[in-house]
Every structure is written in C-alpha cells, then in structure tokens.
Short mmCIF file of C-alpha atoms in Angstrom, two decimals:
data_model
loop_
_atom_site.label_atom_id
_atom_site.label_comp_id
_atom_site.label_asym_id
_atom_site.label_seq_id
_atom_site.Cartn_x
_atom_site.Cartn_y
_atom_site.Cartn_z
CA MET A 1 -26.40 -21.81 72.79
CA PRO A 2 -24.70 -22.04 69.38
CA ALA A 3 -21.13 -20.43 69.26
CA GLU A 4 -22.09 -17.82 66.77
CA HIS A 5 -24.47 -16.56 69.33
CA SER A 6 -22.26 -16.07 72.07
CA TYR A 7 -19.96 -14.44 69.53
CA PHE A 8 -22.74 -11.81 68.70
CA VAL A 9 -23.90 -11.15 72.27
CA LYS A 10 -20.41 -9.47 72.69
CA ARG A 11 -20.83 -7.14 70.08
CA THR A 12 -21.93 -3.53 70.46
CA ASP A 13 -25.60 -2.64 69.07
CA GLU A 14 -23.92 -0.50 66.33
CA GLN A 15 -21.51 -3.53 65.28
CA LEU A 16 -24.57 -5.50 65.15
CA ILE A 17 -26.77 -3.15 63.07
CA ALA A 18 -23.60 -2.71 60.82
CA ALA A 19 -23.64 -6.44 60.20
CA VAL A 20 -27.44 -6.44 59.51
CA GLN A 21 -26.92 -3.63 57.30
CA ASP A 22 -24.96 -6.31 55.26
CA GLY A 23 -27.77 -9.12 55.07
CA ASP A 24 -26.72 -10.82 58.63
CA GLY A 25 -29.79 -12.62 60.01
CA ASP A 26 -27.88 -13.91 62.91
CA ALA A 27 -26.91 -10.32 64.06
CA MET A 28 -30.65 -9.44 63.43
CA GLY A 29 -31.54 -12.28 65.89
CA THR A 30 -29.23 -11.09 68.58
CA LEU A 31 -30.43 -7.54 68.31
CA PHE A 32 -33.78 -8.99 68.87
CA ASP A 33 -32.88 -10.92 71.96
CA ARG A 34 -30.90 -7.97 73.34
CA HIS A 35 -33.80 -5.25 73.18
CA HIS A 36 -37.36 -7.05 72.49
CA ARG A 37 -38.25 -6.69 75.85
CA ALA A 38 -37.72 -2.94 76.27
CA VAL A 39 -39.58 -2.49 73.06
CA HIS A 40 -42.34 -4.71 74.36
CA ALA A 41 -42.54 -2.50 77.61
CA LEU A 42 -42.32 0.69 76.08
CA CYS A 43 -45.18 -0.12 73.70
CA VAL A 44 -47.33 -1.19 76.96
CA ARG A 45 -46.32 1.79 78.68
CA LEU A 46 -47.44 3.90 75.78
CA GLY A 47 -50.78 2.32 76.08
CA ARG A 48 -51.12 -1.17 74.49
CA ASP A 49 -52.05 -4.26 75.93
CA SER A 50 -49.33 -6.90 76.14
CA ASP A 51 -50.43 -8.97 73.10
CA LEU A 52 -50.83 -5.88 70.89
CA ALA A 53 -47.33 -5.02 72.33
CA ASP A 54 -46.22 -8.21 70.97
CA ASP A 55 -47.26 -7.63 67.57
CA ILE A 56 -45.97 -3.98 67.64
CA THR A 57 -42.58 -5.33 69.02
CA GLN A 58 -42.53 -7.88 66.04
CA GLU A 59 -43.21 -5.07 63.45
CA VAL A 60 -40.47 -2.77 64.88
CA PHE A 61 -37.86 -5.26 64.54
CA LEU A 62 -39.03 -6.12 61.09
CA ARG A 63 -38.59 -2.41 60.28
CA VAL A 64 -35.24 -2.57 61.83
CA TRP A 65 -34.42 -5.22 59.18
CA ARG A 66 -35.80 -3.50 56.33
CA TYR A 67 -34.55 -0.19 57.31
CA ALA A 68 -31.26 -0.98 58.74
CA ARG A 69 -29.42 1.05 56.02
CA SER A 70 -30.99 4.25 57.17
CA PHE A 71 -29.40 4.25 60.43
CA ARG A 72 -26.23 6.26 59.90
CA GLY A 73 -25.27 6.14 63.53
CA ARG A 74 -25.97 9.80 64.17
CA SER A 75 -27.69 8.74 67.21
CA ALA A 76 -27.34 5.94 69.74
CA PHE A 77 -28.80 2.63 68.11
CA ARG A 78 -31.59 2.71 71.10
CA THR A 79 -32.73 5.95 70.20
CA TRP A 80 -33.21 4.95 66.67
CA LEU A 81 -34.86 1.68 67.67
CA TYR A 82 -37.19 3.66 70.16
CA ARG A 83 -38.14 5.91 67.36
CA LEU A 84 -39.05 3.13 65.27
CA THR A 85 -41.43 1.82 68.10
CA TYR A 86 -42.80 5.09 68.51
CA ASN A 87 -43.79 5.25 64.97
CA ALA A 88 -45.02 1.94 64.85
CA PHE A 89 -47.06 2.64 67.90
CA ALA A 90 -48.58 5.69 66.15
CA ASP A 91 -49.34 3.92 63.31
CA SER A 92 -51.14 1.33 65.06
CA GLN A 93 -53.07 3.81 66.85
CA ARG A 94 -54.14 5.47 63.27
CA ARG A 95 -55.49 2.11 62.37
CA ASP A 96 -57.65 1.58 65.41
CA ALA A 97 -58.84 5.20 64.97
CA ARG A 98 -59.89 4.68 61.37
CA ARG A 99 -61.65 1.38 62.67
CA HIS A 100 -63.46 3.17 65.26
CA GLU A 101 -64.70 5.87 62.62
CA SER A 102 -65.97 3.10 60.44
CA SER A 103 -67.80 1.62 63.19
CA PRO A 104 -68.80 4.68 65.56
CA LEU A 105 -70.51 2.67 68.11
CA GLU A 106 -67.35 1.03 69.26
CA SER A 107 -65.58 4.05 69.51
CA VAL A 108 -67.24 5.15 72.80
CA GLU A 109 -64.76 4.39 75.48
CA PRO A 110 -66.76 3.76 78.73
CA ASP A 111 -65.34 5.33 82.03
CA PRO A 112 -63.62 2.77 84.20
CA PRO A 113 -66.16 0.97 86.51
CA THR A 114 -66.05 2.66 89.86
CA GLU A 115 -65.03 -0.28 91.88
CA GLU A 116 -61.65 -0.59 89.40
CA ILE A 117 -60.65 2.89 89.84
CA ALA A 118 -60.05 1.92 93.72
CA ASP A 119 -57.09 0.26 92.55
CA ARG A 120 -54.26 3.01 92.34
CA HIS A 121 -52.72 1.59 89.32
CA VAL A 122 -55.74 1.47 87.49
CA VAL A 123 -56.45 5.13 88.10
CA LEU A 124 -52.80 5.93 87.02
CA GLU A 125 -53.45 3.75 83.84
CA ALA A 126 -56.55 5.48 83.19
CA ALA A 127 -55.00 9.27 83.55
CA LEU A 128 -52.02 8.39 81.37
CA SER A 129 -54.47 7.10 78.71
CA LYS A 130 -56.19 10.47 78.69
CA LEU A 131 -52.94 12.41 77.86
CA ALA A 132 -51.89 12.98 74.19
CA PRO A 133 -49.66 10.42 72.99
CA ALA A 134 -46.65 12.65 72.72
CA GLN A 135 -47.22 13.65 76.27
CA ARG A 136 -47.41 10.22 77.32
CA ALA A 137 -44.60 9.26 75.14
CA VAL A 138 -41.99 12.09 76.93
CA LEU A 139 -43.30 10.67 80.52
CA VAL A 140 -42.96 6.92 79.54
CA LEU A 141 -39.42 7.61 77.71
CA SER A 142 -38.19 9.83 80.73
CA ARG A 143 -39.56 7.95 83.60
CA TYR A 144 -38.95 4.34 82.49
CA HIS A 145 -36.46 4.27 80.13
CA GLY A 146 -34.35 7.19 81.69
CA LEU A 147 -33.72 9.10 78.52
CA GLY A 148 -32.60 12.99 78.31
CA TYR A 149 -34.48 15.51 76.32
CA ASP A 150 -32.01 15.31 73.54
CA GLU A 151 -32.86 11.67 72.84
CA ILE A 152 -36.52 12.06 73.42
CA GLY A 153 -36.84 14.69 70.93
CA ARG A 154 -35.26 12.63 68.44
CA ILE A 155 -37.62 9.76 69.22
CA ILE A 156 -40.82 11.99 68.98
CA ASP A 157 -39.24 14.40 66.20
CA CYS A 158 -39.04 17.85 68.43
CA SER A 159 -36.49 19.84 69.78
CA PRO A 160 -34.94 19.01 73.25
CA GLY A 161 -36.53 22.17 74.62
CA ALA A 162 -40.12 21.17 73.28
CA ALA A 163 -39.64 17.77 74.85
CA ARG A 164 -38.95 19.48 77.97
CA VAL A 165 -41.93 21.63 77.77
CA ARG A 166 -44.14 18.54 76.70
CA LEU A 167 -42.86 16.66 79.71
CA HIS A 168 -43.62 19.26 82.43
CA ARG A 169 -47.11 19.99 80.72
CA ALA A 170 -47.44 16.17 81.09
CA MET A 171 -46.71 15.87 84.44
CA ASN A 172 -49.04 19.01 85.39
CA GLU A 173 -51.89 17.26 83.65
CA LEU A 174 -51.56 13.78 84.84
CA ARG A 175 -51.65 15.44 88.11
CA GLN A 176 -55.11 16.90 87.58
CA LEU A 177 -56.36 14.04 85.80
CA TYR A 178 -55.17 11.40 88.31
CA PHE A 179 -56.59 13.14 91.29
CA ALA A 180 -59.82 14.16 89.57
CA LEU A 181 -60.20 10.60 88.70
CA GLU A 182 -59.21 9.36 92.27
CA GLY A 183 -61.39 12.12 93.85
CA ARG A 184 -64.47 10.84 92.11
CA CYS A 185 -64.19 7.27 93.38
CA THR A 186 -63.75 8.39 96.97
CA VAL B 1 -39.66 32.98 91.38
CA SER B 2 -43.21 32.25 90.17
CA CYS B 3 -45.18 29.15 90.94
CA ASP B 4 -44.77 27.95 87.50
CA ASP B 5 -41.15 28.30 87.89
CA ALA B 6 -41.13 26.45 91.12
CA ARG B 7 -42.94 23.50 89.72
CA ALA B 8 -40.74 23.31 86.70
CA THR B 9 -37.64 23.24 88.97
CA LEU B 10 -39.54 20.28 91.03
CA ILE B 11 -40.51 18.26 88.00
CA GLU B 12 -36.54 18.64 86.74
CA ALA B 13 -35.48 17.25 90.12
CA LEU B 14 -37.43 14.09 89.53
CA VAL B 15 -36.32 13.81 85.93
CA THR B 16 -32.75 14.30 87.08
CA GLN B 17 -32.79 12.65 90.27
CA ARG B 18 -31.31 15.71 91.82
CA ALA B 19 -32.90 17.70 94.55
CA PRO B 20 -33.56 21.22 93.88
CA THR B 21 -30.71 23.60 95.40
CA ASP B 22 -31.79 26.87 94.32
CA PRO B 23 -32.31 28.89 97.70
CA GLU B 24 -34.93 31.23 95.91
CA VAL B 25 -37.11 28.13 94.82
CA LEU B 26 -36.73 26.58 97.98
CA ALA B 27 -37.75 29.71 99.96
CA HIS B 28 -40.64 29.83 97.35
CA ILE B 29 -41.95 26.16 97.89
CA GLU B 30 -41.56 26.52 101.68
CA SER B 31 -43.85 29.55 101.70
CA CYS B 32 -46.20 28.56 98.87
CA PRO B 33 -49.04 25.76 100.40
CA ALA B 34 -50.15 25.21 96.51
CA CYS B 35 -46.38 24.44 95.17
CA ARG B 36 -45.76 22.25 98.67
CA ALA B 37 -48.98 20.37 97.62
CA ALA B 38 -47.71 20.04 94.10
CA ARG B 39 -44.49 18.57 95.29
CA ILE B 40 -46.14 15.98 97.20
CA ASP B 41 -48.60 14.97 94.40
CA TYR B 42 -45.41 14.95 91.98
CA ASP B 43 -43.49 12.81 94.05
CA ARG B 44 -46.32 10.24 94.47
CA LEU B 45 -47.21 10.22 90.77
CA TRP B 46 -43.28 9.59 90.09
CA GLU B 47 -43.27 6.75 92.65
CA GLU B 48 -46.41 5.29 91.31
CA MET B 49 -45.41 5.34 87.76
CA GLY B 50 -42.56 3.22 88.55
CA ASN B 51 -44.52 0.63 90.43
CA MET B 52 -46.40 -0.10 87.11
CA GLU B 53 -45.94 -3.32 85.63
CA THR B 54 -45.72 -4.27 81.77
CA GLY B 55 -45.88 -7.98 82.01
CA ASP B 56 -43.53 -10.07 79.99
CA PRO B 57 -43.39 -10.53 76.22
CA SER B 58 -44.61 -13.95 74.69
CA PRO B 59 -42.37 -16.39 75.61
CA VAL B 60 -42.06 -17.45 71.64
CA ALA B 61 -41.54 -14.11 70.57
CA GLY B 62 -38.09 -14.85 69.60
CA LEU B 63 -39.04 -17.69 67.47
CA ARG B 64 -41.87 -15.84 65.81
CA PHE B 65 -39.57 -13.26 65.09
CA ARG B 66 -36.81 -15.67 63.37
CA ARG B 67 -39.78 -17.18 61.27
CA ARG B 68 -41.01 -13.96 59.92
CA LEU B 69 -37.38 -12.88 59.40
CA ALA B 70 -36.90 -15.87 57.36
CA ALA B 71 -39.86 -15.22 55.16
CA GLU B 72 -38.79 -11.44 54.76
CA ARG B 73 -35.41 -12.69 53.56
CA LEU B 74 -37.12 -14.67 50.98
CA VAL B 75 -39.65 -12.02 49.75
CA SER B 76 -37.26 -9.20 49.82
CA PRO B 77 -33.60 -10.38 50.15
CA ARG B 78 -31.00 -7.47 50.46
CA ARG B 79 -30.09 -6.30 47.10
CA THR B 80 -26.18 -6.06 47.83
CA PHE B 81 -24.26 -7.88 50.11
CA ARG B 82 -20.68 -6.95 51.25
CA ARG B 83 -17.71 -9.12 52.18
CA MET B 84 -18.15 -10.47 55.31
CA LEU B 85 -14.99 -12.78 56.18
CA PRO B 86 -14.36 -13.33 60.00
CA ALA B 87 -11.22 -12.33 60.94
CA SER B 88 -10.01 -15.72 61.61
CA VAL B 89 -10.72 -16.90 58.06
CA GLY B 90 -7.38 -17.58 57.48
CA ALA B 91 -6.98 -20.43 59.85
CA VAL B 92 -9.63 -22.39 57.86
CA ALA B 93 -7.54 -22.75 54.92
CA ALA B 94 -9.62 -25.75 53.62
CA ALA B 95 -12.37 -23.11 53.57
CA ALA B 96 -10.80 -21.78 50.61
CA ILE B 97 -11.93 -24.50 48.08
CA VAL B 98 -15.47 -23.13 47.70
CA ALA B 99 -14.61 -19.46 49.10
CA GLY B 100 -16.47 -18.11 46.02
CA LEU B 101 -19.65 -18.92 48.53
CA ILE B 102 -18.18 -16.88 51.47
CA GLY B 103 -19.88 -13.56 51.35
CA PHE B 104 -20.17 -12.75 47.71
CA GLN B 105 -19.73 -9.25 46.69
CA VAL B 106 -22.72 -9.06 44.64
CA GLY B 107 -23.24 -6.00 42.63
CA THR B 108 -26.47 -4.36 42.36
CA ARG B 109 -25.98 -4.24 38.57
CA ARG B 110 -28.64 -6.64 37.06
CA PRO B 111 -27.72 -6.45 33.17
CA SER B 112 -30.91 -7.44 31.80
CA GLU B 113 -30.39 -6.12 28.30
CA GLU B 114 -26.85 -7.75 28.02
CA ALA B 115 -26.22 -10.68 25.90
CA GLY B 116 -25.83 -14.11 27.55
CA VAL B 117 -28.28 -13.04 30.47
CA ILE B 118 -29.38 -16.66 32.14
CA GLY B 119 -32.60 -17.40 33.93
CA GLY B 120 -36.06 -15.98 34.17
CA SER B 121 -37.63 -12.84 35.16
CA ARG B 122 -38.77 -10.95 38.24
CA ASN B 123 -42.23 -12.67 38.00
CA SER B 124 -40.78 -16.08 38.40
CA GLN B 125 -42.01 -16.50 41.68
CA ARG B 126 -41.03 -20.29 42.65
CA ILE B 127 -38.07 -20.47 44.88
CA PHE B 128 -35.11 -22.82 44.45
CA LEU B 129 -32.29 -24.06 46.64
CA LEU B 130 -28.87 -24.66 45.27
CA LEU B 131 -26.68 -26.82 47.42
CA LEU B 132 -22.97 -26.71 46.24
CA HIS B 133 -21.34 -30.03 47.17
CA ASP B 134 -17.52 -30.76 46.78
CA ASP B 135 -15.51 -33.89 47.71
CA SER B 136 -12.17 -34.75 47.57
CA THR B 137 -12.25 -34.82 43.48
CA PHE B 138 -12.99 -31.25 43.50
CA ARG B 139 -10.39 -29.43 41.59
CA ARG B 140 -8.41 -32.24 41.32
CA GLY B 141 -5.66 -31.90 38.71
CA GLU B 142 -6.58 -28.06 38.23
CA PRO B 143 -3.80 -25.51 38.34
CA PRO B 144 -3.70 -23.52 41.78
CA MET B 145 -6.50 -20.84 41.58
CA THR B 146 -6.41 -18.21 44.28
CA GLN B 147 -9.63 -17.63 46.56
CA ALA B 148 -10.33 -14.35 44.94
CA ALA B 149 -10.40 -15.75 41.49
CA LEU B 150 -12.87 -18.31 43.10
CA VAL B 151 -14.98 -15.64 44.43
CA ALA B 152 -14.69 -13.44 41.17
CA GLU B 153 -15.89 -16.49 39.16
CA GLN B 154 -19.39 -16.77 41.40
CA VAL B 155 -19.88 -12.90 41.41
CA ARG B 156 -19.69 -12.97 37.66
CA TRP B 157 -22.10 -15.74 37.55
CA VAL B 158 -24.62 -13.87 39.72
CA ASN B 159 -24.19 -10.62 37.82
CA GLY B 160 -25.06 -12.52 34.72
CA LEU B 161 -28.24 -13.85 36.20
CA ALA B 162 -31.75 -12.32 34.83
CA PRO B 163 -33.16 -9.87 37.26
CA GLY B 164 -34.82 -11.06 39.91
CA THR B 165 -33.26 -14.56 39.53
CA TYR B 166 -30.57 -14.25 42.37
CA VAL B 167 -32.15 -14.06 45.99
CA THR B 168 -29.39 -14.91 48.18
CA THR B 169 -26.41 -16.64 49.07
CA ASP B 170 -24.84 -17.88 52.24
CA LYS B 171 -21.76 -19.82 53.47
CA LEU B 172 -21.92 -23.11 55.35
CA ALA B 173 -19.25 -22.97 58.29
CA ARG B 174 -17.41 -26.36 58.02
CA ASP B 175 -16.31 -26.11 61.46
CA ARG B 176 -19.85 -25.77 62.75
CA LEU B 177 -21.45 -28.71 61.43
CA VAL B 178 -23.21 -31.49 63.64
CA TRP B 179 -24.94 -34.42 62.25
CA LEU B 180 -28.15 -35.76 64.15
CA GLY B 181 -29.71 -39.30 63.48
CA PRO B 182 -28.07 -42.52 61.80
CA PRO B 183 -24.44 -42.39 60.62
CA HIS B 184 -24.08 -40.17 57.54
CA THR B 185 -23.20 -41.98 54.10
CA PRO B 186 -21.75 -39.45 51.59
CA VAL B 187 -22.33 -39.66 48.04
CA ALA B 188 -18.54 -39.54 47.61
CA PRO B 189 -15.61 -39.66 49.97
CA GLY B 190 -15.48 -36.11 51.62
CA ASP B 191 -18.79 -35.24 50.20
CA GLN B 192 -20.10 -32.00 51.82
CA VAL B 193 -21.97 -28.97 51.15
CA ASP B 194 -19.72 -25.84 51.31
CA GLY B 195 -22.70 -23.28 50.40
CA ILE B 196 -25.82 -22.30 49.24
CA PHE B 197 -27.66 -20.00 46.64
CA VAL B 198 -31.32 -19.37 46.49
CA ILE B 199 -32.71 -18.28 43.47
CA ARG B 200 -36.06 -17.70 41.55
CA ALA B 201 -37.13 -19.80 38.46
CA LYS B 202 -40.04 -20.49 36.39
CA ASP B 203 -40.10 -24.42 37.34
CA LEU B 204 -37.61 -27.03 38.27
CA ALA B 205 -36.37 -27.52 34.71
CA ALA B 206 -35.37 -23.75 34.59
CA ALA B 207 -33.60 -24.03 37.89
CA GLN B 208 -31.85 -26.75 36.63
CA GLN B 209 -30.75 -24.97 33.63
CA ILE B 210 -29.55 -21.79 35.89
CA ALA B 211 -27.67 -24.37 38.21
CA ALA B 212 -25.82 -25.95 35.02
CA THR B 213 -24.02 -22.62 34.41
CA ASN B 214 -22.67 -22.14 37.94
CA PRO B 215 -18.71 -22.30 37.79
CA HIS B 216 -18.86 -24.64 40.54
CA LEU B 217 -19.43 -27.58 37.94
CA LYS B 218 -16.60 -27.31 35.98
CA HIS B 219 -14.28 -27.83 39.01
CA GLY B 220 -16.08 -31.23 39.54
CA GLY B 221 -18.35 -29.92 42.11
CA ARG B 222 -21.91 -31.11 42.42
CA ILE B 223 -25.23 -29.16 42.55
CA GLU B 224 -28.26 -30.21 44.17
CA VAL B 225 -31.32 -28.18 42.99
CA HIS B 226 -34.53 -28.21 45.47
CA GLU B 227 -37.75 -26.47 44.97
CA ILE B 228 -38.72 -25.15 48.23
CA ASP B 229 -42.17 -24.29 49.18
CA ARG B 230 -42.80 -20.58 49.79
CA LEU B 231 -43.58 -19.86 53.74
CA PRO B 232 -47.06 -18.77 53.99
CA ALA B 233 -48.14 -15.50 55.59
CA PRO B 234 -46.46 -15.12 59.07
CA ASP B 235 -48.62 -16.02 61.89
CA THR B 236 -50.81 -18.85 60.40
CA GLY B 237 -49.09 -21.50 62.42
CA ASN B 238 -48.76 -23.39 59.18
CA TYR B 239 -45.18 -23.56 57.88
CA GLY B 240 -45.99 -25.90 54.97
CA TYR B 241 -43.70 -28.85 53.60
CA PRO B 242 -40.38 -29.25 52.49
CA ALA B 243 -39.30 -29.62 48.68
CA THR B 244 -41.62 -30.87 46.10
CA GLY B 245 -38.87 -31.63 43.69
CA THR B 246 -34.98 -32.46 43.55
CA ALA B 247 -32.77 -32.71 40.77
CA VAL B 248 -28.71 -33.63 41.02
CA HIS B 249 -26.27 -32.00 38.48
CA ARG B 250 -23.07 -33.46 37.73
#
C-alpha cells in the first residue's frame, strides 16, 4: 500500500473533501475506498440490483468530484454523500420510467411467481418495492444506516417531522403489503 | 391514548432501540388486541429487514472509478488550485529547485484579450504532457532565488497561457520514487522529472512552442513534450495506447 494511501486513510472525511475541493485525486480515491460499499448497499436497498448499484455508485462518486465545492460542511459528509446517492438513484428511476413509457409492453411488471413468494426475503423485497421511493428511502436510511430524522430530512429534502411521519406511514404500509403478499401464497 | 399514538410509539421504539416506557401507552397496548398484533408485526418486519443481504460491490469498482476519475480530470479539470504543501515540506530542501511545480496557485483569470498570450484556444482538443526535468546543472551559476519567486514565475506563465490551454499540473514526490526494470541511465547526471503540466494544443508543434516559453528552460532545465491519447469513453475496456509523438526541448 503506498505511503500516501495510509496517510490519507487517517484523515477525516471532512479533511479529505477539503483536499478534493483543491483538486486532490488521491483524496478522492480514499473517499471512494472508504464509502463505496455503503453507497452500493444503499442503492441495492433502495431497489437496484447489484450491477445497477455498481453503476450508480460510480456516478455518485463522480458527482462528489464534480460538485465537491458545493459541500459547505453544514452537514456531515456522509449525509451529503447519501443525498447525492438518493438523487442519483432517483435520476436512474426517472430514466427507467421514460424508457418504459416509450415501450409500454416492458413496463408491465409481473407479480412475483407464487413459489418465490414463499421466501420471506422475496416477500419483503416485493413489499418494499411497492412503497413510494421516499417512503422506502426513510425506512432504509433509518433501519440500515442508523440515521436520525434530521439527517434523513436533509437527504430526501424534507423536514425532520415530515421524515418521521413518512417513516411511520412506510412501516404501516409495509406491514399491510407484506402480510397481504404472504397471505396470498399460503 | 389512541391506537395511532400507540403504534407511533412502537415504531419509535424500533427506530431508537428503546422500549416504550409511557405507562398509558403500555396499558393501551396491553388492552388492545389490534395494537398487540401490530407490535408483533413491526418487530418481525424490522428484524427481517435487518437480515436482507445486499451483496458486495464489484471487486474492480475501485479500479474502474480511478480510471473514470482520470478521464474526468482530463475532460474537466479544476479551474483553480490552492496551494497544497505538506507540513513536512521544509524537510525536503532539495525539492525547492522546481518548487514552482508544487501546488501552483493558479488563478482563474484567463487574459485572452491581453497582449502576449501564448497557446491555442479552447477548441484545441489534443492533450500534451510536459515533463520538467532538471539535473546537476540546473540553475548553476545563477544568483540565489527563493522558492516563492520560482512559484511566481510558473504562476505567471500559466496565467499567460491562452484560455483552455492549461489543464493541470502536479508535483512528483522525489522521496517516493521507485524504478522497475533494467538500471536507469539518466540523460545527464542527476536527471530527474520534478513536475508535470498537462496542456491542450493544436498539435505537437504548437505544444512545443508553448513549452518553449516555460521559465524552467531559462534555468537550464529540460522539458519533454509528449502527446497523449485521449482516454476513450469509460467502460469500453479499451484505454488506448500511449504517446504518438515526442519532442525534447533544451
């Protein structure tokens, strides 16, 4: 491992992004190494398969490089990074939606086969996929990434109170969807 | 306490990992079968969400990103560079010789209308690498010059380039240099590359003309000018071949 690498690893995210703002590519690489797994996992949990999540992850970190100067330190770097991730994910969904509009036959999503629904994880994934993107996002950010309502609100662009309400609604909707799907296959 | 209030409390308990303590809420849940069922469901959903696997990112994700970043830096370089001197720079006194290459404080001003502008235009899309060498003869016989003065020379040179000519510059760390392969035979005793510039120019001859104005030459330094191929679109898997032309200035 190069000496510079171990040197950068010891620096905080905020120090690294300051270096990136100065055009430091090594610092950018260190930020990628440090956070790309979390960004990838967030993309998968928001509803992308692993390959697409890889693509979005690349896009997210290129945005970090391009827009580094817009990071003012008003929130933690991680919060800003997740906001870029959420936006990149939403962009990718919009692209998909446009593609499906132009080829309506492909837009019909068949219900999961009954035998697959027997798998609880598949049921859960199917139920999560039926939630509105913002509802799914609040659940994922809270459950998997341990974020509070302040940070979630910054990421999905709403107040902490609205984030809280969305999470409660998401849990109740998920409950209904999950047990409806589970009931259908038993 | 309503059922909605009680269920909101149950969800908050999951989020905060703290069991509900409000006696009224607890009494409601105890007496309400629907809320007791909701509690069981919430707990189960929360636990199952925790068991969902996401898989690993691609093992070549880091390599792929660094290639894309390199392409990005060529296509849209930073317009300004702040000074980036490591705290320990004072210990590396020898690096002061071409310290002008260490973190140039290049302004955003591009005086395209001023007289004496050197270089091509923003439409000049070919990319050239300037390697600034020096050896034991560098600045020999010259009066002492401060590091700041050397930096200022290079900054003036960059600011005098035509818009779009300058792409980037970087220092090359002398204390982190490794050679691989057969023994290296330098062009002159002590020959080494101290820094680089990347510039845009119409062709190799134009790049040579631009390089010829760099103040490094007047101190006896040598500049090696390479045309470098543009990186193709990312993800094609083909990253092209190196230089198509080379010239050495002295």
